[in-house]
Amino acid sequence: MTACLYSAMRNEGPDVVEWVAWHRLIGFDRIVVWTNDCTDKSDELLDALQNLGWVEHHRHHPAAGASVQGQVAEHALRCQTIASAEWLMWLDADEFLVVKQKDGRLSDLLSVLSDADGMAINWRLFGDSGYDHSPPAPVTESFVQASQLRFRLNRSVKTIHRMDKRVKELFIHRPVWHRDALPAIRLLAGDGRPLPESFVYGIKDNGNPQEMVEKGRQSWKIAQINHYAVKALERVAAKRLRGDGLYANWSDRFDFRYLKRFNKNDETDTTAHRHLPELKAMIAQALSDATVASAYRACEQAFSAMLADLGQQTQFLAKDRYGLSAG
C-alpha cells in the first residue's frame, strides 16, 4: 500500500510539525506540501522536514487573482509521487484525519473500504475552546470543544480515494471522476454505506464538485476529519492577513461571520487524545534533529511576532467571540 497525503499551505507556523507527525503516525507513507509566498518561515521548516525524509516540499507562486488551491490541484496531477500512489487524500493544515476503527490507523480505515474506491469522510468542526491566544500544547490536545453531528457544515467531506486513470481532476474536497470510466466509482459515506451517483459525479452551479452529502447522511462512525478551522481567535486574524486559498481576494470573510459559521463549542470530543503519547514522541523525534529544531525555533519566533502585530484584531474578535454581531 502507498497512501499519499497532500496539501496547499501558507503561513501555518510551527503547527506544520504536528500535522505532518500526526499523519505519518496514522499511516501515510507519502506527504506532499506546496507552499506559496510564506512570510513566517514555515516554508523553511518544511524544507527541514523534507531533509528529514518526512515530507516532499514544493514552492510555487500562483498568478495574481488565481485560486491557489486550484493551481496546486494542477501541480498535483503532474506530481509523480502523487500519480504513483494507490490512495490519495487532500487535507488542509487545520484538518486531521481521525480513524475510529480498531487502532485508529489508516490501514484500519482502508480495511473497511475493501473493494470500494474511496470514502467521503465528514468534517467535525472544532471551536476555539475559549482560547484567545494559542496554547503551548498541540492543537489536537488543546482544542476539544466541537460541533454537534447535525450541524450543517459537518455534511462537508474530505475524500480518501484510489488514484487511477478514472480520476479526471483533483479538488480540495474530492476528485472529479470521468463519468464514463469503468468500473463505475463506488464511494462510501462515513457510515460505510455507498453514496449515490448524484453525489459521486455531482457538480455545483459554480462548477466545483459537490462536497456536501445530503442531510442525514453525515456520520462519524468510521472516521472523521477534525477541522480546527478556528483554533485560538488570534489565528482567525492571521487567516485574514494570509488570505483565502480557494477563492482569490476573499480574505475579508475571516471576521464575525466566519466565527458564527465555524466557532462551534457545543460538545467535548477527545477522540484524538488516544494518539497523544505517540504523537508527542514523534514530534520530539523530529525536533531532535538539529536542522529541524533550528527551523522550528525560527518559525515559532516569526509566527509569534506576526500574531503579536495582530493583537488589536484579536481583541476585536474576542469582544464577540461567537460571532453574534453577524446577525
mmCIF file of C-alpha atoms in Angstrom:
data_model
loop_
_atom_site.group_PDB
_atom_site.id
_atom_site.type_symbol
_atom_site.label_atom_id
_atom_site.label_comp_id
_atom_site.label_asym_id
_atom_site.label_seq_id
_atom_site.Cartn_x
_atom_site.Cartn_y
_atom_site.Cartn_z
ATOM 1 C CA MET A 1 0.000 0.000 0.000
ATOM 2 C CA THR A 2 1.133 3.506 -0.814
ATOM 3 C CA ALA A 3 -1.004 6.248 0.651
ATOM 4 C CA CYS A 4 -0.262 9.870 -0.152
ATOM 5 C CA LEU A 5 -1.481 12.961 1.657
ATOM 6 C CA TYR A 6 -1.087 16.351 0.006
ATOM 7 C CA SER A 7 -1.856 19.952 0.860
ATOM 8 C CA ALA A 8 -1.509 23.628 -0.009
ATOM 9 C CA MET A 9 -0.232 25.838 2.826
ATOM 10 C CA ARG A 10 0.740 29.396 3.549
ATOM 11 C CA ASN A 11 1.849 30.815 6.918
ATOM 12 C CA GLU A 12 0.695 27.881 9.039
ATOM 13 C CA GLY A 13 3.504 28.433 11.535
ATOM 14 C CA PRO A 14 5.110 25.741 13.674
ATOM 15 C CA ASP A 15 1.849 23.728 13.702
ATOM 16 C CA VAL A 16 3.011 22.048 10.487
ATOM 17 C CA VAL A 17 5.248 19.739 12.539
ATOM 18 C CA GLU A 18 2.260 18.339 14.446
ATOM 19 C CA TRP A 19 0.225 17.969 11.238
ATOM 20 C CA VAL A 20 2.991 16.049 9.468
ATOM 21 C CA ALA A 21 3.760 13.936 12.551
ATOM 22 C CA TRP A 22 0.088 13.030 13.082
ATOM 23 C CA HIS A 23 -0.451 11.789 9.557
ATOM 24 C CA ARG A 24 2.824 9.892 9.441
ATOM 25 C CA LEU A 25 1.816 8.318 12.748
ATOM 26 C CA ILE A 26 -1.534 7.030 11.494
ATOM 27 C CA GLY A 27 -0.017 5.604 8.323
ATOM 28 C CA PHE A 28 0.506 7.960 5.370
ATOM 29 C CA ASP A 29 3.834 6.988 3.839
ATOM 30 C CA ARG A 30 3.978 9.998 1.498
ATOM 31 C CA ILE A 31 3.176 13.616 2.339
ATOM 32 C CA VAL A 32 3.479 16.340 -0.302
ATOM 33 C CA VAL A 33 3.049 20.043 0.527
ATOM 34 C CA TRP A 34 3.003 23.090 -1.728
ATOM 35 C CA THR A 35 3.615 26.474 -0.126
ATOM 36 C CA ASN A 36 3.408 29.932 -1.612
ATOM 37 C CA ASP A 37 4.988 33.190 -0.510
ATOM 38 C CA CYS A 38 5.323 32.348 3.194
ATOM 39 C CA THR A 39 6.420 35.162 5.497
ATOM 40 C CA ASP A 40 6.523 33.153 8.746
ATOM 41 C CA LYS A 41 9.384 30.798 7.766
ATOM 42 C CA SER A 42 7.061 27.773 7.749
ATOM 43 C CA ASP A 43 8.389 27.017 4.254
ATOM 44 C CA GLU A 44 11.896 26.748 5.694
ATOM 45 C CA LEU A 45 10.552 24.458 8.409
ATOM 46 C CA LEU A 46 9.027 22.239 5.722
ATOM 47 C CA ASP A 47 12.406 22.223 3.947
ATOM 48 C CA ALA A 48 13.954 20.886 7.141
ATOM 49 C CA LEU A 49 11.257 18.207 7.432
ATOM 50 C CA GLN A 50 11.951 17.285 3.821
ATOM 51 C CA ASN A 51 15.646 16.819 4.659
ATOM 52 C CA LEU A 52 14.484 14.505 7.427
ATOM 53 C CA GLY A 53 12.564 12.473 4.852
ATOM 54 C CA TRP A 54 9.171 13.235 6.353
ATOM 55 C CA VAL A 55 7.657 15.367 3.613
ATOM 56 C CA GLU A 56 8.112 16.408 -0.001
ATOM 57 C CA HIS A 57 8.006 20.210 -0.197
ATOM 58 C CA HIS A 58 7.429 22.362 -3.262
ATOM 59 C CA ARG A 59 7.245 26.137 -3.547
ATOM 60 C CA HIS A 60 5.035 27.760 -6.141
ATOM 61 C CA HIS A 61 3.996 31.292 -6.972
ATOM 62 C CA PRO A 62 0.346 31.498 -8.034
ATOM 63 C CA ALA A 63 -0.675 34.020 -10.619
ATOM 64 C CA ALA A 64 -2.354 37.173 -9.369
ATOM 65 C CA GLY A 65 -6.060 36.647 -8.848
ATOM 66 C CA ALA A 66 -5.797 32.868 -9.264
ATOM 67 C CA SER A 67 -7.135 30.219 -6.918
ATOM 68 C CA VAL A 68 -4.087 28.966 -5.010
ATOM 69 C CA GLN A 69 -5.677 25.595 -4.325
ATOM 70 C CA GLY A 70 -6.801 25.320 -7.934
ATOM 71 C CA GLN A 71 -3.236 25.760 -9.117
ATOM 72 C CA VAL A 72 -1.976 23.234 -6.566
ATOM 73 C CA ALA A 73 -4.529 20.744 -7.903
ATOM 74 C CA GLU A 74 -2.951 21.146 -11.333
ATOM 75 C CA HIS A 75 0.567 20.719 -9.908
ATOM 76 C CA ALA A 76 -0.551 17.612 -8.023
ATOM 77 C CA LEU A 77 -1.817 15.877 -11.164
ATOM 78 C CA ARG A 78 1.672 16.247 -12.659
ATOM 79 C CA CYS A 79 3.497 15.125 -9.500
ATOM 80 C CA GLN A 80 4.998 11.650 -9.817
ATOM 81 C CA THR A 81 4.773 10.996 -6.083
ATOM 82 C CA ILE A 82 1.020 11.555 -6.238
ATOM 83 C CA ALA A 83 0.430 9.863 -9.586
ATOM 84 C CA SER A 84 2.101 6.650 -8.402
ATOM 85 C CA ALA A 85 0.189 6.435 -5.090
ATOM 86 C CA GLU A 86 -2.530 3.830 -4.611
ATOM 87 C CA TRP A 87 -4.547 6.011 -2.231
ATOM 88 C CA LEU A 88 -4.733 9.791 -2.156
ATOM 89 C CA MET A 89 -6.176 12.451 0.144
ATOM 90 C CA TRP A 90 -6.082 16.258 0.301
ATOM 91 C CA LEU A 91 -6.209 17.784 3.776
ATOM 92 C CA ASP A 92 -5.552 21.357 4.818
ATOM 93 C CA ALA A 93 -3.148 22.183 7.633
ATOM 94 C CA ASP A 94 -6.072 22.614 10.045
ATOM 95 C CA GLU A 95 -7.594 19.216 9.195
ATOM 96 C CA PHE A 96 -6.657 15.927 10.859
ATOM 97 C CA LEU A 97 -7.925 12.519 9.794
ATOM 98 C CA VAL A 98 -9.154 10.623 12.863
ATOM 99 C CA VAL A 99 -9.886 6.930 12.287
ATOM 100 C CA LYS A 100 -12.406 5.373 14.688
ATOM 101 C CA GLN A 101 -11.736 1.738 13.767
ATOM 102 C CA LYS A 102 -9.538 -0.615 15.813
ATOM 103 C CA ASP A 103 -6.148 1.038 16.442
ATOM 104 C CA GLY A 104 -7.040 4.284 14.682
ATOM 105 C CA ARG A 105 -4.633 3.704 11.796
ATOM 106 C CA LEU A 106 -5.069 4.352 8.121
ATOM 107 C CA SER A 107 -4.785 0.626 7.466
ATOM 108 C CA ASP A 108 -7.840 0.083 9.691
ATOM 109 C CA LEU A 109 -9.792 2.546 7.566
ATOM 110 C CA LEU A 110 -8.678 1.000 4.284
ATOM 111 C CA SER A 111 -9.659 -2.467 5.505
ATOM 112 C CA VAL A 112 -13.217 -1.166 5.872
ATOM 113 C CA LEU A 113 -13.147 0.172 2.324
ATOM 114 C CA SER A 114 -12.314 -3.262 0.928
ATOM 115 C CA ASP A 115 -13.066 -3.063 -2.820
ATOM 116 C CA ALA A 116 -14.664 0.410 -2.658
ATOM 117 C CA ASP A 117 -12.942 3.295 -4.441
ATOM 118 C CA GLY A 118 -12.949 5.681 -1.521
ATOM 119 C CA MET A 119 -14.764 7.240 1.384
ATOM 120 C CA ALA A 120 -16.200 10.733 1.759
ATOM 121 C CA ILE A 121 -15.332 11.491 5.391
ATOM 122 C CA ASN A 122 -17.311 14.165 7.196
ATOM 123 C CA TRP A 123 -15.899 17.177 8.966
ATOM 124 C CA ARG A 124 -16.285 17.726 12.662
ATOM 125 C CA LEU A 125 -15.878 21.446 13.287
ATOM 126 C CA PHE A 126 -13.851 22.365 16.385
ATOM 127 C CA GLY A 127 -14.123 25.800 18.017
ATOM 128 C CA ASP A 128 -11.712 27.953 19.978
ATOM 129 C CA SER A 129 -12.337 26.118 23.297
ATOM 130 C CA GLY A 130 -12.207 29.564 24.937
ATOM 131 C CA TYR A 131 -8.682 30.466 23.799
ATOM 132 C CA ASP A 132 -7.904 33.965 22.586
ATOM 133 C CA HIS A 133 -4.206 33.127 22.165
ATOM 134 C CA SER A 134 -2.539 29.924 21.015
ATOM 135 C CA PRO A 135 -1.815 27.468 23.855
ATOM 136 C CA PRO A 136 1.598 25.743 24.012
ATOM 137 C CA ALA A 137 0.194 22.191 23.812
ATOM 138 C CA PRO A 138 -0.501 20.502 20.462
ATOM 139 C CA VAL A 139 -3.621 21.501 18.557
ATOM 140 C CA THR A 140 -5.134 18.026 18.900
ATOM 141 C CA GLU A 141 -4.691 18.195 22.680
ATOM 142 C CA SER A 142 -5.787 21.776 23.277
ATOM 143 C CA PHE A 143 -8.946 22.159 21.236
ATOM 144 C CA VAL A 144 -11.614 19.712 22.367
ATOM 145 C CA GLN A 145 -14.890 21.643 22.037
ATOM 146 C CA ALA A 146 -16.693 20.786 18.837
ATOM 147 C CA SER A 147 -19.929 20.897 16.888
ATOM 148 C CA GLN A 148 -22.849 18.513 17.049
ATOM 149 C CA LEU A 149 -23.314 15.991 14.250
ATOM 150 C CA ARG A 150 -26.454 17.662 12.910
ATOM 151 C CA PHE A 151 -24.626 20.970 12.294
ATOM 152 C CA ARG A 152 -24.950 21.708 8.582
ATOM 153 C CA LEU A 153 -21.262 22.238 7.766
ATOM 154 C CA ASN A 154 -20.464 18.762 9.068
ATOM 155 C CA ARG A 155 -22.079 17.471 5.897
ATOM 156 C CA SER A 156 -18.903 18.667 4.141
ATOM 157 C CA VAL A 157 -16.393 15.942 3.359
ATOM 158 C CA LYS A 158 -12.789 15.252 2.598
ATOM 159 C CA THR A 159 -12.231 12.181 0.462
ATOM 160 C CA ILE A 160 -9.701 9.394 0.537
ATOM 161 C CA HIS A 161 -9.755 7.661 -2.826
ATOM 162 C CA ARG A 162 -7.944 5.361 -5.176
ATOM 163 C CA MET A 163 -5.618 7.177 -7.536
ATOM 164 C CA ASP A 164 -6.091 5.717 -11.011
ATOM 165 C CA LYS A 165 -6.989 6.697 -14.580
ATOM 166 C CA ARG A 166 -10.624 7.275 -13.635
ATOM 167 C CA VAL A 167 -9.573 10.485 -11.835
ATOM 168 C CA LYS A 168 -10.106 13.406 -14.203
ATOM 169 C CA GLU A 169 -9.259 16.337 -11.914
ATOM 170 C CA LEU A 170 -8.287 16.937 -8.314
ATOM 171 C CA PHE A 171 -10.130 19.265 -5.988
ATOM 172 C CA ILE A 172 -9.764 20.185 -2.343
ATOM 173 C CA HIS A 173 -12.783 18.188 -1.088
ATOM 174 C CA ARG A 174 -12.866 15.258 -3.506
ATOM 175 C CA PRO A 175 -11.685 14.355 -7.003
ATOM 176 C CA VAL A 176 -13.632 14.703 -10.224
ATOM 177 C CA TRP A 177 -14.013 11.307 -11.890
ATOM 178 C CA HIS A 178 -14.581 10.570 -15.568
ATOM 179 C CA ARG A 179 -18.313 9.905 -15.785
ATOM 180 C CA ASP A 180 -17.972 7.131 -18.354
ATOM 181 C CA ALA A 181 -14.964 5.406 -16.748
ATOM 182 C CA LEU A 182 -15.320 1.751 -15.837
ATOM 183 C CA PRO A 183 -15.702 0.226 -13.401
ATOM 184 C CA ALA A 184 -18.101 2.851 -12.039
ATOM 185 C CA ILE A 185 -16.905 4.628 -8.902
ATOM 186 C CA ARG A 186 -18.116 3.127 -5.640
ATOM 187 C CA LEU A 187 -17.762 5.789 -2.946
ATOM 188 C CA LEU A 188 -18.764 5.163 0.649
ATOM 189 C CA ALA A 189 -20.227 7.581 3.176
ATOM 190 C CA GLY A 190 -18.879 7.888 6.708
ATOM 191 C CA ASP A 191 -21.157 5.101 7.912
ATOM 192 C CA GLY A 192 -19.822 2.657 5.315
ATOM 193 C CA ARG A 193 -22.861 2.746 3.024
ATOM 194 C CA PRO A 194 -22.496 3.668 -0.667
ATOM 195 C CA LEU A 195 -23.234 7.217 -1.785
ATOM 196 C CA PRO A 196 -25.490 7.801 -4.800
ATOM 197 C CA GLU A 197 -24.246 8.729 -8.261
ATOM 198 C CA SER A 198 -25.786 12.170 -7.784
ATOM 199 C CA PHE A 199 -23.079 12.861 -5.194
ATOM 200 C CA VAL A 200 -20.228 10.904 -6.774
ATOM 201 C CA TYR A 201 -20.492 12.787 -10.074
ATOM 202 C CA GLY A 202 -22.345 15.848 -8.806
ATOM 203 C CA ILE A 203 -21.225 19.329 -9.873
ATOM 204 C CA LYS A 204 -22.456 22.531 -8.232
ATOM 205 C CA ASP A 205 -23.650 25.643 -10.023
ATOM 206 C CA ASN A 206 -20.216 27.254 -9.618
ATOM 207 C CA GLY A 207 -18.558 24.355 -11.446
ATOM 208 C CA ASN A 208 -16.934 22.808 -8.370
ATOM 209 C CA PRO A 209 -17.689 19.186 -7.445
ATOM 210 C CA GLN A 210 -20.326 18.592 -4.815
ATOM 211 C CA GLU A 211 -18.720 18.394 -1.346
ATOM 212 C CA MET A 212 -21.721 18.113 0.991
ATOM 213 C CA VAL A 213 -23.625 14.859 1.455
ATOM 214 C CA GLU A 214 -27.391 15.005 1.708
ATOM 215 C CA LYS A 215 -28.973 15.891 5.037
ATOM 216 C CA GLY A 216 -28.953 12.879 7.326
ATOM 217 C CA ARG A 217 -26.090 11.114 5.507
ATOM 218 C CA GLN A 218 -23.304 12.622 7.643
ATOM 219 C CA SER A 219 -21.652 10.159 10.018
ATOM 220 C CA TRP A 220 -18.539 9.865 12.167
ATOM 221 C CA LYS A 221 -18.949 6.110 12.689
ATOM 222 C CA ILE A 222 -15.829 5.003 10.823
ATOM 223 C CA ALA A 223 -13.729 8.176 10.696
ATOM 224 C CA GLN A 224 -13.975 11.944 10.916
ATOM 225 C CA ILE A 225 -11.995 14.976 9.850
ATOM 226 C CA ASN A 226 -11.178 17.072 12.903
ATOM 227 C CA HIS A 227 -11.393 20.513 11.329
ATOM 228 C CA TYR A 228 -9.717 23.072 13.590
ATOM 229 C CA ALA A 229 -10.984 25.929 11.463
ATOM 230 C CA VAL A 230 -10.669 28.500 14.262
ATOM 231 C CA LYS A 231 -8.045 27.400 16.795
ATOM 232 C CA ALA A 232 -7.371 30.431 19.033
ATOM 233 C CA LEU A 233 -9.024 33.681 17.994
ATOM 234 C CA GLU A 234 -5.705 35.225 17.027
ATOM 235 C CA ARG A 235 -5.444 32.596 14.315
ATOM 236 C CA VAL A 236 -8.606 33.904 12.655
ATOM 237 C CA ALA A 237 -6.947 37.315 12.484
ATOM 238 C CA ALA A 238 -3.931 35.584 10.914
ATOM 239 C CA LYS A 239 -6.177 33.926 8.319
ATOM 240 C CA ARG A 240 -7.447 37.363 7.353
ATOM 241 C CA LEU A 241 -3.877 38.527 6.839
ATOM 242 C CA ARG A 242 -2.941 35.391 4.891
ATOM 243 C CA GLY A 243 -5.955 35.315 2.548
ATOM 244 C CA ASP A 244 -8.190 32.528 1.330
ATOM 245 C CA GLY A 245 -6.764 29.559 -0.536
ATOM 246 C CA LEU A 246 -9.753 28.584 -2.653
ATOM 247 C CA TYR A 247 -11.080 31.958 -3.753
ATOM 248 C CA ALA A 248 -8.761 34.857 -4.540
ATOM 249 C CA ASN A 249 -9.355 38.167 -2.759
ATOM 250 C CA TRP A 250 -11.773 36.627 -0.247
ATOM 251 C CA SER A 251 -9.808 37.281 2.938
ATOM 252 C CA ASP A 252 -12.494 39.632 4.280
ATOM 253 C CA ARG A 253 -14.650 36.623 5.184
ATOM 254 C CA PHE A 254 -12.478 35.985 8.253
ATOM 255 C CA ASP A 255 -14.486 38.102 10.688
ATOM 256 C CA PHE A 256 -17.591 37.710 12.844
ATOM 257 C CA ARG A 257 -19.367 35.934 10.005
ATOM 258 C CA TYR A 258 -16.621 33.339 9.919
ATOM 259 C CA LEU A 259 -16.835 32.842 13.679
ATOM 260 C CA LYS A 260 -20.585 32.437 13.545
ATOM 261 C CA ARG A 261 -20.196 29.646 10.991
ATOM 262 C CA PHE A 262 -17.151 27.834 12.353
ATOM 263 C CA ASN A 263 -16.642 28.584 16.055
ATOM 264 C CA LYS A 264 -18.640 25.677 17.463
ATOM 265 C CA ASN A 265 -18.047 24.644 21.073
ATOM 266 C CA ASP A 266 -21.168 22.553 21.704
ATOM 267 C CA GLU A 267 -19.718 19.204 22.804
ATOM 268 C CA THR A 268 -16.442 17.757 24.068
ATOM 269 C CA ASP A 269 -14.544 15.423 21.748
ATOM 270 C CA THR A 270 -11.220 13.965 22.884
ATOM 271 C CA THR A 271 -11.096 11.127 20.336
ATOM 272 C CA ALA A 272 -7.726 12.332 19.042
ATOM 273 C CA HIS A 273 -6.184 12.018 22.503
ATOM 274 C CA ARG A 274 -5.693 8.269 22.088
ATOM 275 C CA HIS A 275 -2.632 9.048 19.957
ATOM 276 C CA LEU A 276 -1.189 11.874 22.070
ATOM 277 C CA PRO A 277 1.691 9.915 23.678
ATOM 278 C CA GLU A 278 2.875 8.620 20.299
ATOM 279 C CA LEU A 279 2.284 11.992 18.665
ATOM 280 C CA LYS A 280 4.374 13.850 21.234
ATOM 281 C CA ALA A 281 7.132 11.265 20.894
ATOM 282 C CA MET A 282 7.138 11.704 17.115
ATOM 283 C CA ILE A 283 7.234 15.495 17.405
ATOM 284 C CA ALA A 284 10.152 15.140 19.824
ATOM 285 C CA GLN A 285 11.881 12.852 17.333
ATOM 286 C CA ALA A 286 11.596 15.500 14.630
ATOM 287 C CA LEU A 287 12.851 18.230 16.938
ATOM 288 C CA SER A 288 15.833 16.088 17.960
ATOM 289 C CA ASP A 289 17.218 16.823 14.502
ATOM 290 C CA ALA A 290 19.307 19.983 14.798
ATOM 291 C CA THR A 291 18.207 21.402 11.435
ATOM 292 C CA VAL A 292 14.515 20.853 12.187
ATOM 293 C CA ALA A 293 14.890 22.270 15.702
ATOM 294 C CA SER A 294 16.595 25.401 14.402
ATOM 295 C CA ALA A 295 13.970 25.914 11.684
ATOM 296 C CA TYR A 296 11.202 25.305 14.223
ATOM 297 C CA ARG A 297 12.538 27.968 16.607
ATOM 298 C CA ALA A 298 12.917 30.475 13.770
ATOM 299 C CA CYS A 299 9.390 29.771 12.557
ATOM 300 C CA GLU A 300 7.999 29.977 16.085
ATOM 301 C CA GLN A 301 9.616 33.395 16.597
ATOM 302 C CA ALA A 302 8.460 34.751 13.245
ATOM 303 C CA PHE A 303 4.936 33.422 13.709
ATOM 304 C CA SER A 304 4.687 34.791 17.261
ATOM 305 C CA ALA A 305 5.837 38.211 16.067
ATOM 306 C CA MET A 306 3.192 38.157 13.335
ATOM 307 C CA LEU A 307 0.464 37.254 15.845
ATOM 308 C CA ALA A 308 1.639 39.983 18.231
ATOM 309 C CA ASP A 309 1.085 42.539 15.478
ATOM 310 C CA LEU A 310 -2.499 41.284 15.215
ATOM 311 C CA GLY A 311 -3.286 41.871 18.890
ATOM 312 C CA GLN A 312 -5.811 44.624 18.226
ATOM 313 C CA GLN A 313 -7.733 42.478 15.745
ATOM 314 C CA THR A 314 -7.722 39.565 18.193
ATOM 315 C CA GLN A 315 -9.220 41.787 20.907
ATOM 316 C CA PHE A 316 -11.831 42.961 18.421
ATOM 317 C CA LEU A 317 -12.859 39.365 17.687
ATOM 318 C CA ALA A 318 -12.799 38.443 21.385
ATOM 319 C CA LYS A 319 -15.433 41.081 22.175
ATOM 320 C CA ASP A 320 -17.915 38.902 20.357
ATOM 321 C CA ARG A 321 -16.190 35.532 20.157
ATOM 322 C CA TYR A 322 -19.255 33.628 18.924
ATOM 323 C CA GLY A 323 -19.901 35.930 16.009
ATOM 324 C CA LEU A 324 -23.255 37.211 17.186
ATOM 325 C CA SER A 325 -22.588 40.562 15.532
ATOM 326 C CA ALA A 326 -23.129 38.870 12.212
ATOM 327 C CA GLY A 327 -26.843 38.838 12.945
#
